[in-house]
Short mmCIF file of C-alpha atoms in Angstrom, two decimals:
data_model
loop_
_atom_site.label_atom_id
_atom_site.label_comp_id
_atom_site.label_asym_id
_atom_site.label_seq_id
_atom_site.Cartn_x
_atom_site.Cartn_y
_atom_site.Cartn_z
CA MET G 1 1.62 33.89 0.75
CA SER G 2 3.78 33.93 -2.37
CA ALA G 3 2.39 35.10 -5.69
CA ARG G 4 0.76 32.15 -7.35
CA TYR G 5 -0.11 31.56 -10.96
CA ASP G 6 -3.85 31.17 -10.68
CA ARG G 7 -4.47 30.85 -14.38
CA ALA G 8 -4.61 27.27 -15.50
CA ILE G 9 -2.57 26.39 -18.53
CA THR G 10 -4.52 23.27 -19.38
CA VAL G 11 -8.03 24.40 -20.25
CA PHE G 12 -10.67 22.85 -22.46
CA SER G 13 -11.01 23.90 -26.06
CA PRO G 14 -14.49 24.57 -27.46
CA ASP G 15 -14.66 21.09 -28.94
CA GLY G 16 -13.60 19.32 -25.76
CA HIS G 17 -9.86 18.82 -26.26
CA LEU G 18 -7.13 19.48 -23.74
CA PHE G 19 -4.59 20.85 -26.13
CA GLN G 20 -1.72 20.96 -23.66
CA VAL G 21 -2.16 17.25 -23.02
CA GLU G 22 -2.27 16.54 -26.74
CA TYR G 23 0.85 18.63 -27.31
CA ALA G 24 2.51 16.62 -24.53
CA GLN G 25 1.59 13.45 -26.41
CA GLU G 26 3.28 14.96 -29.47
CA ALA G 27 6.41 15.48 -27.39
CA VAL G 28 6.26 11.80 -26.49
CA LYS G 29 6.07 10.87 -30.16
CA LYS G 30 9.39 12.63 -30.69
CA GLY G 31 11.18 10.53 -28.04
CA SER G 32 13.14 7.39 -28.83
CA THR G 33 11.19 4.15 -29.11
CA ALA G 34 10.64 1.87 -26.16
CA VAL G 35 9.00 -1.55 -26.29
CA GLY G 36 7.68 -3.74 -23.48
CA ILE G 37 6.75 -7.42 -23.64
CA ARG G 38 5.04 -9.53 -21.02
CA GLY G 39 6.11 -13.16 -21.19
CA LYS G 40 5.08 -16.07 -19.00
CA ASP G 41 8.00 -15.97 -16.55
CA ILE G 42 9.78 -12.89 -17.79
CA VAL G 43 9.08 -9.26 -18.64
CA VAL G 44 11.24 -7.47 -21.19
CA LEU G 45 11.89 -3.78 -21.80
CA GLY G 46 13.79 -2.61 -24.85
CA VAL G 47 14.72 0.94 -25.79
CA GLU G 48 16.32 2.53 -28.79
CA LYS G 49 19.61 3.97 -27.66
CA LYS G 50 20.27 7.43 -29.02
CA SER G 51 23.77 7.75 -30.42
CA VAL G 52 25.95 9.63 -27.94
CA ALA G 53 28.47 12.28 -28.80
CA LYS G 54 32.09 11.18 -28.98
CA LEU G 55 33.14 12.79 -25.71
CA GLN G 56 29.97 11.80 -23.80
CA GLU G 57 30.08 8.99 -21.25
CA GLU G 58 27.62 6.40 -22.43
CA ARG G 59 26.68 5.10 -18.99
CA THR G 60 24.93 8.30 -17.93
CA VAL G 61 22.21 7.90 -20.54
CA ARG G 62 19.80 5.41 -19.01
CA LYS G 63 16.25 5.12 -20.21
CA ILE G 64 15.35 2.01 -18.24
CA CYS G 65 15.06 2.70 -14.52
CA VAL G 66 14.45 0.57 -11.47
CA LEU G 67 11.53 1.71 -9.30
CA ASP G 68 11.86 -1.11 -6.77
CA GLU G 69 13.42 -4.57 -6.75
CA HIS G 70 10.56 -6.10 -8.68
CA VAL G 71 9.34 -3.17 -10.81
CA CYS G 72 11.05 -1.14 -13.48
CA MET G 73 10.04 1.30 -16.16
CA ALA G 74 11.11 2.70 -19.50
CA PHE G 75 9.87 6.03 -20.83
CA ALA G 76 9.60 7.99 -24.04
CA GLY G 77 9.60 11.79 -24.12
CA LEU G 78 11.27 14.48 -22.05
CA THR G 79 14.06 12.94 -19.99
CA ALA G 80 13.97 15.66 -17.33
CA ASP G 81 10.24 15.14 -16.71
CA ALA G 82 10.87 11.42 -16.44
CA ARG G 83 13.47 11.97 -13.75
CA ILE G 84 10.90 13.77 -11.57
CA VAL G 85 8.28 11.10 -12.05
CA ILE G 86 10.76 8.31 -11.37
CA ASN G 87 11.96 9.96 -8.16
CA ARG G 88 8.41 10.34 -6.87
CA ALA G 89 7.59 6.75 -7.83
CA ARG G 90 10.68 5.42 -6.05
CA VAL G 91 9.74 7.25 -2.88
CA GLU G 92 6.19 5.96 -3.10
CA CYS G 93 7.43 2.38 -3.49
CA GLN G 94 9.37 2.67 -0.24
CA SER G 95 6.60 4.56 1.51
CA HIS G 96 4.22 1.74 0.61
CA ARG G 97 6.67 -0.83 1.96
CA LEU G 98 6.90 1.17 5.18
CA THR G 99 3.17 1.68 5.75
CA VAL G 100 1.71 -1.50 4.36
CA GLU G 101 4.71 -3.79 5.01
CA ASP G 102 4.35 -5.24 1.53
CA PRO G 103 5.99 -4.42 -1.81
CA VAL G 104 3.84 -2.41 -4.23
CA THR G 105 1.90 -4.22 -6.91
CA VAL G 106 2.73 -3.08 -10.44
CA GLU G 107 -0.83 -1.81 -10.80
CA TYR G 108 -0.54 0.28 -7.63
CA ILE G 109 2.60 2.12 -8.65
CA THR G 110 1.19 2.61 -12.17
CA ARG G 111 -1.93 4.10 -10.63
CA TYR G 112 0.23 6.39 -8.50
CA ILE G 113 2.23 7.61 -11.51
CA ALA G 114 -0.95 8.08 -13.53
CA THR G 115 -2.61 10.03 -10.70
CA LEU G 116 0.47 12.22 -10.42
CA LYS G 117 0.41 12.91 -14.15
CA GLN G 118 -3.32 13.68 -14.08
CA ARG G 119 -2.90 16.18 -11.28
CA TYR G 120 -0.48 18.13 -13.42
CA THR G 121 -3.12 18.39 -16.14
CA GLN G 122 -5.55 20.01 -13.75
CA SER G 123 -3.63 22.51 -11.70
CA ASN G 124 -2.68 26.14 -11.86
CA GLY G 125 0.50 27.18 -13.54
CA ARG G 126 1.83 23.73 -14.36
CA ARG G 127 2.16 21.94 -17.63
CA PRO G 128 1.60 18.20 -18.04
CA PHE G 129 4.53 15.77 -17.89
CA GLY G 130 5.80 15.08 -21.40
CA ILE G 131 6.41 11.36 -20.98
CA SER G 132 4.72 8.05 -21.57
CA ALA G 133 5.93 5.20 -19.42
CA LEU G 134 6.03 1.43 -19.76
CA ILE G 135 6.00 -0.12 -16.30
CA VAL G 136 6.82 -3.80 -15.95
CA GLY G 137 7.30 -6.14 -13.08
CA PHE G 138 5.99 -9.07 -11.07
CA ASP G 139 3.41 -8.90 -8.30
CA SER G 140 4.14 -10.78 -5.09
CA ASP G 141 1.92 -13.64 -6.27
CA GLY G 142 4.23 -14.10 -9.26
CA THR G 143 2.00 -12.66 -12.00
CA PRO G 144 3.92 -10.70 -14.64
CA ARG G 145 2.47 -7.30 -15.53
CA LEU G 146 2.98 -4.60 -18.15
CA TYR G 147 1.27 -1.22 -17.93
CA GLN G 148 1.48 1.89 -20.05
CA THR G 149 0.75 5.45 -18.90
CA ASP G 150 0.50 8.58 -21.00
CA PRO G 151 0.61 12.34 -20.30
CA SER G 152 -3.14 12.56 -19.75
CA GLY G 153 -2.89 10.30 -16.73
CA THR G 154 -4.65 7.24 -18.13
CA TYR G 155 -3.15 3.79 -17.78
CA HIS G 156 -3.87 0.43 -19.30
CA ALA G 157 -2.52 -3.10 -18.98
CA TRP G 158 -0.93 -4.58 -22.09
CA LYS G 159 0.51 -7.88 -23.25
CA ALA G 160 3.00 -5.98 -25.38
CA ASN G 161 3.26 -2.34 -26.35
CA ALA G 162 5.55 0.32 -27.74
CA ILE G 163 5.85 4.07 -27.15
CA GLY G 164 7.78 6.91 -28.72
CA ARG G 165 8.90 7.46 -32.27
CA SER G 166 7.55 4.82 -34.68
CA ALA G 167 5.46 3.28 -31.92
CA LYS G 168 2.71 2.55 -34.43
CA THR G 169 5.00 0.47 -36.64
CA VAL G 170 6.32 -1.50 -33.71
CA ARG G 171 2.83 -2.07 -32.30
CA GLU G 172 1.62 -3.40 -35.65
CA PHE G 173 4.61 -5.74 -35.74
CA LEU G 174 3.79 -6.93 -32.24
CA GLU G 175 0.12 -7.44 -33.08
CA LYS G 176 1.17 -9.74 -35.91
CA ASN G 177 3.91 -11.57 -34.05
CA TYR G 178 2.86 -11.78 -30.39
CA THR G 179 1.67 -15.36 -30.25
CA GLU G 180 1.71 -18.02 -27.56
CA GLU G 181 4.74 -19.66 -29.15
CA ALA G 182 6.50 -16.33 -29.57
CA ILE G 183 6.55 -15.91 -25.76
CA ALA G 184 6.77 -19.61 -24.94
CA GLY G 185 10.17 -19.25 -23.29
CA ASP G 186 12.31 -16.47 -21.84
CA ASN G 187 14.65 -16.39 -24.81
CA GLU G 188 11.78 -16.23 -27.26
CA ALA G 189 10.28 -13.23 -25.46
CA ILE G 190 13.63 -11.41 -25.49
CA LYS G 191 14.06 -12.15 -29.18
CA LEU G 192 10.59 -10.84 -29.91
CA ALA G 193 11.51 -7.55 -28.23
CA ILE G 194 14.71 -7.29 -30.25
CA LYS G 195 12.91 -8.15 -33.48
CA ALA G 196 10.32 -5.47 -32.75
CA LEU G 197 12.99 -2.83 -32.15
CA LEU G 198 15.03 -3.89 -35.20
CA GLU G 199 12.04 -2.89 -37.31
CA VAL G 200 12.58 0.77 -36.53
CA VAL G 201 16.11 1.13 -35.22
CA GLN G 202 18.89 1.98 -37.64
CA SER G 203 22.18 0.11 -37.61
CA GLY G 204 20.95 -2.91 -35.67
CA GLY G 205 21.98 -4.27 -32.28
CA LYS G 206 24.40 -1.49 -31.36
CA ASN G 207 21.53 0.92 -30.78
CA ILE G 208 19.38 -1.34 -28.62
CA GLU G 209 19.37 -1.46 -24.84
CA LEU G 210 17.51 -4.36 -23.27
CA ALA G 211 16.48 -5.12 -19.71
CA ILE G 212 14.72 -8.16 -18.32
CA ILE G 213 13.12 -9.11 -15.03
CA ARG G 214 12.66 -12.79 -14.27
CA ARG G 215 10.31 -13.87 -11.49
CA ASN G 216 11.92 -13.30 -8.06
CA GLN G 217 15.08 -11.91 -9.62
CA PRO G 218 16.29 -8.33 -9.84
CA LEU G 219 16.45 -6.31 -13.05
CA LYS G 220 19.15 -7.42 -15.46
CA ILE G 221 20.45 -5.16 -18.20
CA LEU G 222 21.82 -7.24 -21.05
CA GLU G 223 25.40 -6.69 -22.14
CA ALA G 224 26.11 -5.48 -25.64
CA SER G 225 27.73 -8.82 -26.42
CA GLU G 226 24.61 -10.73 -25.34
CA ILE G 227 22.48 -8.54 -27.58
CA GLU G 228 24.87 -9.13 -30.48
CA THR G 229 24.56 -12.89 -29.97
CA LEU G 230 20.79 -12.70 -29.98
CA VAL G 231 20.74 -10.44 -33.04
CA ALA G 232 22.98 -12.93 -34.83
CA GLU G 233 20.56 -15.75 -33.89
CA ILE G 234 17.66 -13.71 -35.21
CA GLU G 235 19.49 -13.08 -38.50
CA LYS G 236 20.20 -16.80 -38.83
CA GLU G 237 16.55 -17.66 -38.18
CA LYS G 238 15.46 -15.12 -40.78
CA GLU G 239 17.79 -16.67 -43.37
CA GLU G 240 16.51 -20.14 -42.55
CA GLU G 241 12.93 -18.90 -42.97
CA ALA G 242 13.82 -17.33 -46.33
CA GLU G 243 15.52 -20.58 -47.43
CA LYS G 244 12.48 -22.63 -46.48
CA LYS G 245 10.19 -20.30 -48.38
CA LYS G 246 12.41 -20.51 -51.47
CA GLN G 247 12.41 -24.30 -51.34
CA LYS G 248 8.64 -24.35 -50.95
CA LYS G 249 8.26 -22.11 -53.97
CA SER G 250 10.54 -24.11 -56.16
CA SER G 251 9.00 -27.47 -55.18
CA MET I 1 -2.86 37.68 -0.83
CA ALA I 2 -3.31 41.39 -1.29
CA LEU I 3 -5.78 41.97 1.54
CA LEU I 4 -3.59 40.20 4.07
CA ASP I 5 -0.63 42.27 2.96
CA VAL I 6 -2.56 45.53 3.40
CA CYS I 7 -3.67 44.52 6.89
CA GLY I 8 -0.11 43.68 7.77
CA ILE I 9 -1.03 40.15 8.85
CA SER I 10 0.78 38.20 6.13
CA GLY I 11 4.11 38.69 7.85
CA TRP I 12 2.72 37.29 11.10
CA LEU I 13 1.15 34.38 9.21
CA LYS I 14 4.48 33.50 7.66
CA GLU I 15 6.24 33.64 11.03
CA ASN I 16 3.80 31.27 12.63
CA GLY I 17 3.92 28.78 9.81
CA PHE I 18 0.53 29.39 8.25
CA ASN I 19 1.66 29.63 4.63
CA SER I 20 0.74 26.63 2.54
CA LYS I 21 4.10 24.98 2.04
CA ALA I 22 2.87 22.29 -0.27
CA ALA I 23 1.38 23.25 -3.63
CA SER I 24 -2.01 21.73 -4.31
CA VAL I 25 -0.59 19.11 -6.68
CA ASP I 26 1.71 17.77 -4.00
CA LYS I 27 -0.78 17.81 -1.14
CA VAL I 28 -1.77 14.71 0.74
CA ASN I 29 -3.53 12.31 -1.55
CA HIS I 30 -5.22 8.99 -1.10
CA PHE I 31 -1.89 7.19 -1.24
CA SER I 32 -0.82 8.45 2.16
CA PHE I 33 -3.24 6.20 4.03
CA ALA I 34 -4.57 8.90 6.37
CA ALA I 35 -1.21 9.16 8.07
CA ARG I 36 -0.73 12.82 7.39
CA THR I 37 -4.26 14.22 7.47
CA PRO I 38 -4.75 15.79 10.87
CA GLU I 39 -8.08 14.58 12.24
CA PHE I 40 -8.41 17.22 14.92
CA ALA I 41 -7.46 20.87 14.94
CA VAL I 42 -4.91 21.41 17.67
CA PRO I 43 -4.90 24.81 19.44
CA VAL I 44 -2.37 27.31 18.20
CA GLY I 45 0.41 28.56 20.42
CA VAL I 46 0.49 25.88 23.13
CA ASP I 47 2.05 22.50 22.70
CA PRO I 48 -0.75 20.14 23.74
CA GLY I 49 1.64 17.54 25.11
CA THR I 50 3.32 19.88 27.63
CA PHE I 51 -0.04 21.40 28.50
CA LEU I 52 -1.66 18.08 29.32
CA LYS I 53 1.26 16.32 31.01
CA PRO I 54 0.88 17.89 34.48
CA LEU I 55 -2.87 17.26 34.34
CA THR I 56 -2.66 13.58 33.56
CA ASP I 57 0.59 12.41 35.02
CA SER I 58 1.12 14.16 38.33
CA GLU I 59 -0.59 13.14 41.57
CA ASP I 60 -2.48 16.37 42.30
CA GLY I 61 -2.92 17.67 38.77
CA VAL I 62 -2.98 21.42 38.24
CA ASN I 63 -4.86 23.55 40.79
CA GLY I 64 -6.63 20.43 41.96
CA VAL I 65 -7.80 19.53 38.45
CA LYS I 66 -6.80 16.07 37.36
CA ILE I 67 -7.64 14.06 34.26
CA LYS I 68 -7.47 10.45 35.33
CA LEU I 69 -8.41 7.87 32.76
CA ASP I 70 -9.17 4.41 34.03
CA HIS I 71 -8.53 1.48 31.80
CA GLY I 72 -11.22 -0.74 33.20
CA THR I 73 -11.43 -3.76 30.99
CA THR I 74 -9.96 -7.14 30.17
CA THR I 75 -9.32 -8.20 26.62
CA LEU I 76 -7.16 -10.99 25.29
CA ALA I 77 -6.18 -12.63 22.04
CA PHE I 78 -3.88 -15.51 21.17
CA LYS I 79 -2.78 -17.36 18.07
CA PHE I 80 -2.92 -21.13 17.95
CA GLN I 81 -2.84 -23.82 15.31
CA HIS I 82 -6.44 -23.26 14.24
CA GLY I 83 -6.33 -19.47 14.00
CA VAL I 84 -6.73 -16.66 16.50
CA MET I 85 -8.93 -16.58 19.61
CA VAL I 86 -10.29 -13.23 20.78
CA ALA I 87 -12.12 -12.81 24.08
CA VAL I 88 -13.26 -9.64 25.86
CA ASP I 89 -15.41 -8.63 28.80
CA SER I 90 -18.24 -6.15 28.39
CA ARG I 91 -18.21 -3.78 31.35
CA ALA I 92 -17.89 -0.02 30.80
CA SER I 93 -17.07 1.92 33.96
CA ALA I 94 -16.73 5.60 34.82
CA GLY I 95 -14.79 5.60 38.04
CA SER I 96 -16.70 3.36 40.44
CA TYR I 97 -19.94 3.69 38.45
CA ILE I 98 -20.77 0.90 36.03
CA SER I 99 -22.15 2.58 32.92
CA THR I 100 -23.15 -0.64 31.22
CA GLN I 101 -22.57 -4.38 31.40
CA MET I 102 -23.20 -4.87 27.71
CA PHE I 103 -20.54 -2.85 25.93
CA LYS I 104 -19.21 -4.21 22.61
CA LYS I 105 -15.46 -4.20 22.96
CA VAL I 106 -14.80 -5.96 19.69
CA ILE I 107 -15.27 -4.00 16.49
CA GLU I 108 -15.91 -6.10 13.38
CA ILE I 109 -13.97 -4.22 10.74
CA ASN I 110 -14.64 -6.72 7.95
CA PRO I 111 -15.27 -10.48 7.80
CA TYR I 112 -11.51 -11.05 8.13
CA LEU I 113 -10.50 -8.32 10.59
CA LEU I 114 -11.38 -7.68 14.22
CA GLY I 115 -10.26 -4.96 16.61
CA THR I 116 -10.53 -5.10 20.40
CA MET I 117 -10.86 -2.06 22.62
CA SER I 118 -9.46 -1.20 26.01
CA GLY I 119 -8.81 2.12 27.67
CA SER I 120 -11.06 5.05 26.99
CA ALA I 121 -14.22 3.82 25.28
CA ALA I 122 -14.62 7.02 23.27
CA ASP I 123 -11.07 6.95 21.92
CA CYS I 124 -11.24 3.29 20.98
CA VAL I 125 -14.60 3.48 19.28
CA TYR I 126 -13.64 6.61 17.34
CA TRP I 127 -10.23 5.54 16.09
CA GLU I 128 -11.25 2.00 15.28
CA ARG I 129 -14.26 3.15 13.31
CA LEU I 130 -11.90 5.47 11.44
CA LEU I 131 -9.66 2.47 10.82
CA ALA I 132 -12.66 0.55 9.49
CA LYS I 133 -13.32 3.38 7.07
CA GLU I 134 -9.71 3.34 5.87
CA CYS I 135 -9.84 -0.43 5.42
CA ARG I 136 -13.00 -0.17 3.31
CA ILE I 137 -11.43 2.55 1.15
CA TYR I 138 -8.28 0.44 0.75
CA LYS I 139 -10.38 -2.47 -0.49
CA LEU I 140 -12.22 -0.27 -3.00
CA ARG I 141 -9.02 1.27 -4.34
CA ASN I 142 -6.84 -1.81 -4.48
CA LYS I 143 -9.50 -4.47 -5.17
CA GLU I 144 -8.19 -6.67 -2.38
CA ARG I 145 -8.60 -6.77 1.37
CA ILE I 146 -6.09 -4.92 3.48
CA SER I 147 -3.50 -7.06 5.26
CA VAL I 148 -3.47 -7.25 9.07
CA SER I 149 -0.02 -5.67 9.25
CA ALA I 150 -1.14 -2.74 7.08
CA ALA I 151 -4.32 -2.19 9.09
CA SER I 152 -2.45 -2.18 12.38
CA LYS I 153 0.21 0.12 10.88
CA LEU I 154 -2.50 2.55 9.77
CA LEU I 155 -4.02 2.66 13.23
CA GLY I 156 -0.63 3.19 14.83
CA ASN I 157 0.24 5.98 12.41
CA MET I 158 -3.10 7.67 13.00
CA VAL I 159 -2.69 7.93 16.77
CA VAL I 160 1.04 8.60 16.95
CA GLY I 161 0.36 12.15 15.79
CA TYR I 162 -1.56 12.75 19.02
CA ARG I 163 1.00 11.21 21.32
CA GLY I 164 1.07 12.85 24.73
CA MET I 165 -2.23 14.61 24.14
CA GLY I 166 -4.25 12.38 26.40
CA LEU I 167 -5.47 9.57 24.18
CA SER I 168 -5.99 6.27 25.90
CA MET I 169 -6.33 3.25 23.68
CA GLY I 170 -4.97 -0.27 23.82
CA THR I 171 -6.17 -2.44 21.00
CA MET I 172 -5.44 -5.75 19.35
CA ILE I 173 -5.94 -6.05 15.62
CA CYS I 174 -6.61 -9.66 14.67
CA GLY I 175 -7.21 -11.05 11.24
CA TRP I 176 -6.49 -13.59 8.57
CA ASP I 177 -4.82 -12.45 5.35
CA LYS I 178 -2.59 -13.86 2.62
CA LYS I 179 0.22 -14.36 5.13
CA GLY I 180 -2.01 -16.38 7.45
CA PRO I 181 -3.35 -15.46 10.90
CA GLY I 182 -2.22 -12.06 12.18
CA LEU I 183 -2.27 -10.53 15.65
CA TYR I 184 -0.96 -7.05 16.47
CA TYR I 185 -1.11 -4.96 19.64
CA VAL I 186 -1.43 -1.22 18.98
CA ASP I 187 -1.70 1.46 21.65
CA ASP I 188 -2.09 5.19 22.03
CA ARG I 189 1.66 5.78 22.29
CA GLY I 190 2.13 4.32 18.83
CA VAL I 191 3.50 0.99 20.10
CA ARG I 192 2.81 -1.72 17.55
CA LEU I 193 3.81 -5.28 18.34
CA SER I 194 3.24 -8.51 16.49
CA GLY I 195 2.90 -11.52 18.75
CA ASN I 196 1.24 -14.78 19.62
CA MET I 197 -0.53 -13.72 22.79
CA PHE I 198 -1.66 -10.38 24.22
CA SER I 199 -3.91 -9.21 27.01
CA THR I 200 -4.77 -5.59 27.82
CA GLY I 201 -6.67 -3.66 30.47
CA SER I 202 -6.90 -3.53 34.23
CA GLY I 203 -7.66 -7.24 34.41
CA SER I 204 -4.89 -8.29 32.04
CA SER I 205 -2.58 -9.63 34.75
CA TYR I 206 -5.23 -12.11 35.89
CA ALA I 207 -5.96 -13.12 32.33
CA TYR I 208 -2.25 -13.61 31.58
CA GLY I 209 -1.94 -15.87 34.61
CA VAL I 210 -4.66 -18.22 33.41
CA MET I 211 -3.63 -18.01 29.74
CA ASP I 212 0.05 -18.64 30.36
CA SER I 213 -0.63 -21.70 32.50
CA GLY I 214 -2.93 -23.30 29.94
CA TYR I 215 -1.55 -22.13 26.57
CA ARG I 216 -0.03 -24.41 23.94
CA TYR I 217 0.15 -23.71 20.23
CA GLU I 218 -1.32 -27.17 19.60
CA LEU I 219 -4.59 -26.50 21.43
CA SER I 220 -7.67 -28.00 19.85
CA VAL I 221 -10.56 -25.70 19.05
CA PRO I 222 -12.74 -26.58 22.08
CA GLU I 223 -9.69 -26.36 24.36
CA ALA I 224 -8.89 -22.91 23.01
CA TYR I 225 -12.48 -21.74 23.50
CA ASP I 226 -12.35 -23.00 27.07
CA LEU I 227 -8.99 -21.36 27.82
CA ALA I 228 -10.02 -17.96 26.44
CA GLN I 229 -13.30 -18.02 28.33
CA ARG I 230 -11.70 -19.04 31.59
CA ALA I 231 -9.02 -16.36 31.33
CA ILE I 232 -11.57 -13.57 30.94
CA PHE I 233 -13.82 -15.05 33.60
CA HIS I 234 -11.09 -15.17 36.19
CA ALA I 235 -10.11 -11.60 35.37
CA THR I 236 -13.70 -10.42 35.82
CA HIS I 237 -13.90 -12.36 39.09
CA ARG I 238 -10.99 -10.48 40.68
CA ASP I 239 -10.88 -7.14 38.82
CA ALA I 240 -13.62 -4.71 39.85
CA TYR I 241 -13.58 -2.92 36.52
CA SER I 242 -14.17 -5.99 34.38
CA GLY I 243 -17.38 -7.95 34.17
CA GLY I 244 -20.66 -8.38 32.35
CA THR I 245 -20.38 -11.03 29.68
CA VAL I 246 -17.50 -12.84 28.00
CA ASN I 247 -17.66 -12.21 24.23
CA MET I 248 -15.61 -14.71 22.28
CA TYR I 249 -14.59 -14.71 18.60
CA HIS I 250 -12.62 -17.25 16.59
CA MET I 251 -10.66 -16.00 13.58
CA GLN I 252 -10.41 -18.78 11.01
CA GLU I 253 -9.15 -18.99 7.46
CA THR I 254 -12.70 -18.38 6.22
CA GLY I 255 -13.19 -15.34 8.44
CA TRP I 256 -14.23 -14.79 12.03
CA ILE I 257 -17.14 -16.44 13.84
CA LYS I 258 -18.70 -15.27 17.07
CA VAL I 259 -18.32 -18.24 19.34
CA SER I 260 -20.30 -17.25 22.40
CA GLN I 261 -21.55 -14.49 24.65
CA GLU I 262 -21.93 -15.78 28.19
CA ASP I 263 -22.70 -13.96 31.39
CA VAL I 264 -19.90 -14.28 33.94
CA GLY I 265 -22.37 -15.16 36.67
CA GLU I 266 -23.42 -18.27 34.79
CA LEU I 267 -19.79 -19.10 34.06
CA TYR I 268 -19.05 -18.87 37.79
CA HIS I 269 -21.63 -21.49 38.61
CA ARG I 270 -20.53 -23.71 35.72
CA PHE I 271 -16.90 -23.68 36.84
CA ALA I 272 -17.91 -24.10 40.49
CA ASP I 273 -19.93 -27.19 39.58
CA GLU I 274 -16.93 -28.63 37.75
CA LYS I 275 -14.93 -28.55 40.95
CA LYS I 276 -17.43 -30.71 42.76
#
């Protein structure tokens, strides 16, 4: 038997904290922002695109990944850790299809990812995964779902959430602006995601990557031109709002 | 480990594949649906399949020792417009000795899933009870009932690991799930078939004859009850290893109901009277 590290790295502190897990959550807070929105017939994932070096191929930097035809996820934190988790999740999606002859539910694959993450907080010689994930998709009965996992291995369902750098700001924005009319249609939900990201992203639409899943359709990553169009619409709406307010004040 | 190294055994352990290949984090977890957990320890050194083959398959066995498993039973199930009919006999035999005439060959896994048993009683009862356990755990973990295709897949995966080691089990998993009525035939070789009509056991040929001549998808409920009962009865009449009572279940959208449990002797007289 090979030499094994039998000393656990994640141990309790005297006041009941798992410091390694909390440090992992700090690593997540350094990652670029990701936002997820659950609409009525659409789920939206938006991420802040980090600016790439001049000689770097832009296409190789992908923060939104497909887990199966009807489920995808975005992450914030250590990209290498995310790759491992995504690979395991993809295999589990197919394994589930093979054994159960049904596609995974979003909750099932979230539970799998969360269990995987938890096991790495309670085993010898391994450190926790330094990523939080936003998992979106549709169940086979057509219900849209959004889940968030974090390095400790907990998961929760959300109507809208953000992770990564400035997640708090974005979440406050969403709490104020996520209303029934804000997600009334597909376009409105997409615009809400863009608006949320514009709060924290510098230099506007160029640094936003957006992906949507519509019911019974595969993941679609929006083109830069489509995002520009939507950003322009949002700017116009903002101006119109400002105009209306001015008129109200003066009258 | 240090002690094993000192004794000089660790090298031998490695050679014979005893080192734990998977780290504890990656070991089998509750997402693998019992497919990879070995239920029984298999003896080291000898491949059980090659060891058992001459005992079970050849005419004289090995040194006069033969393991001959009889599949004395008749079970059947068919899908029709109002759900799935399941009918079984209830005789358990050991060679020419009748152990009991009141054996339950249908296991009620949950209100929406039934499993029939034919072949070796011990194997069927054991593996199907294990399947029932897995189905209950699935429901607790996933907050919804397991589908018929998943349940039959689980059973198939559980036994395929022991292929060639002398298991004898032919079962039909019947149920009603989100996709509607489901009927699967699973056996000890890992065969798993979805279909509209199956019959297993030593009396299956007789049952098929009666079922095939009377079956239509558009049967009414009383007609289906009558057809299933007759098929089992005729099988018990001609097959020595089937008999006892005919136990009949009807799988509907709201779950299964036990239709009847009638002694084949009484059925004989009822059908004889009809002819008059």
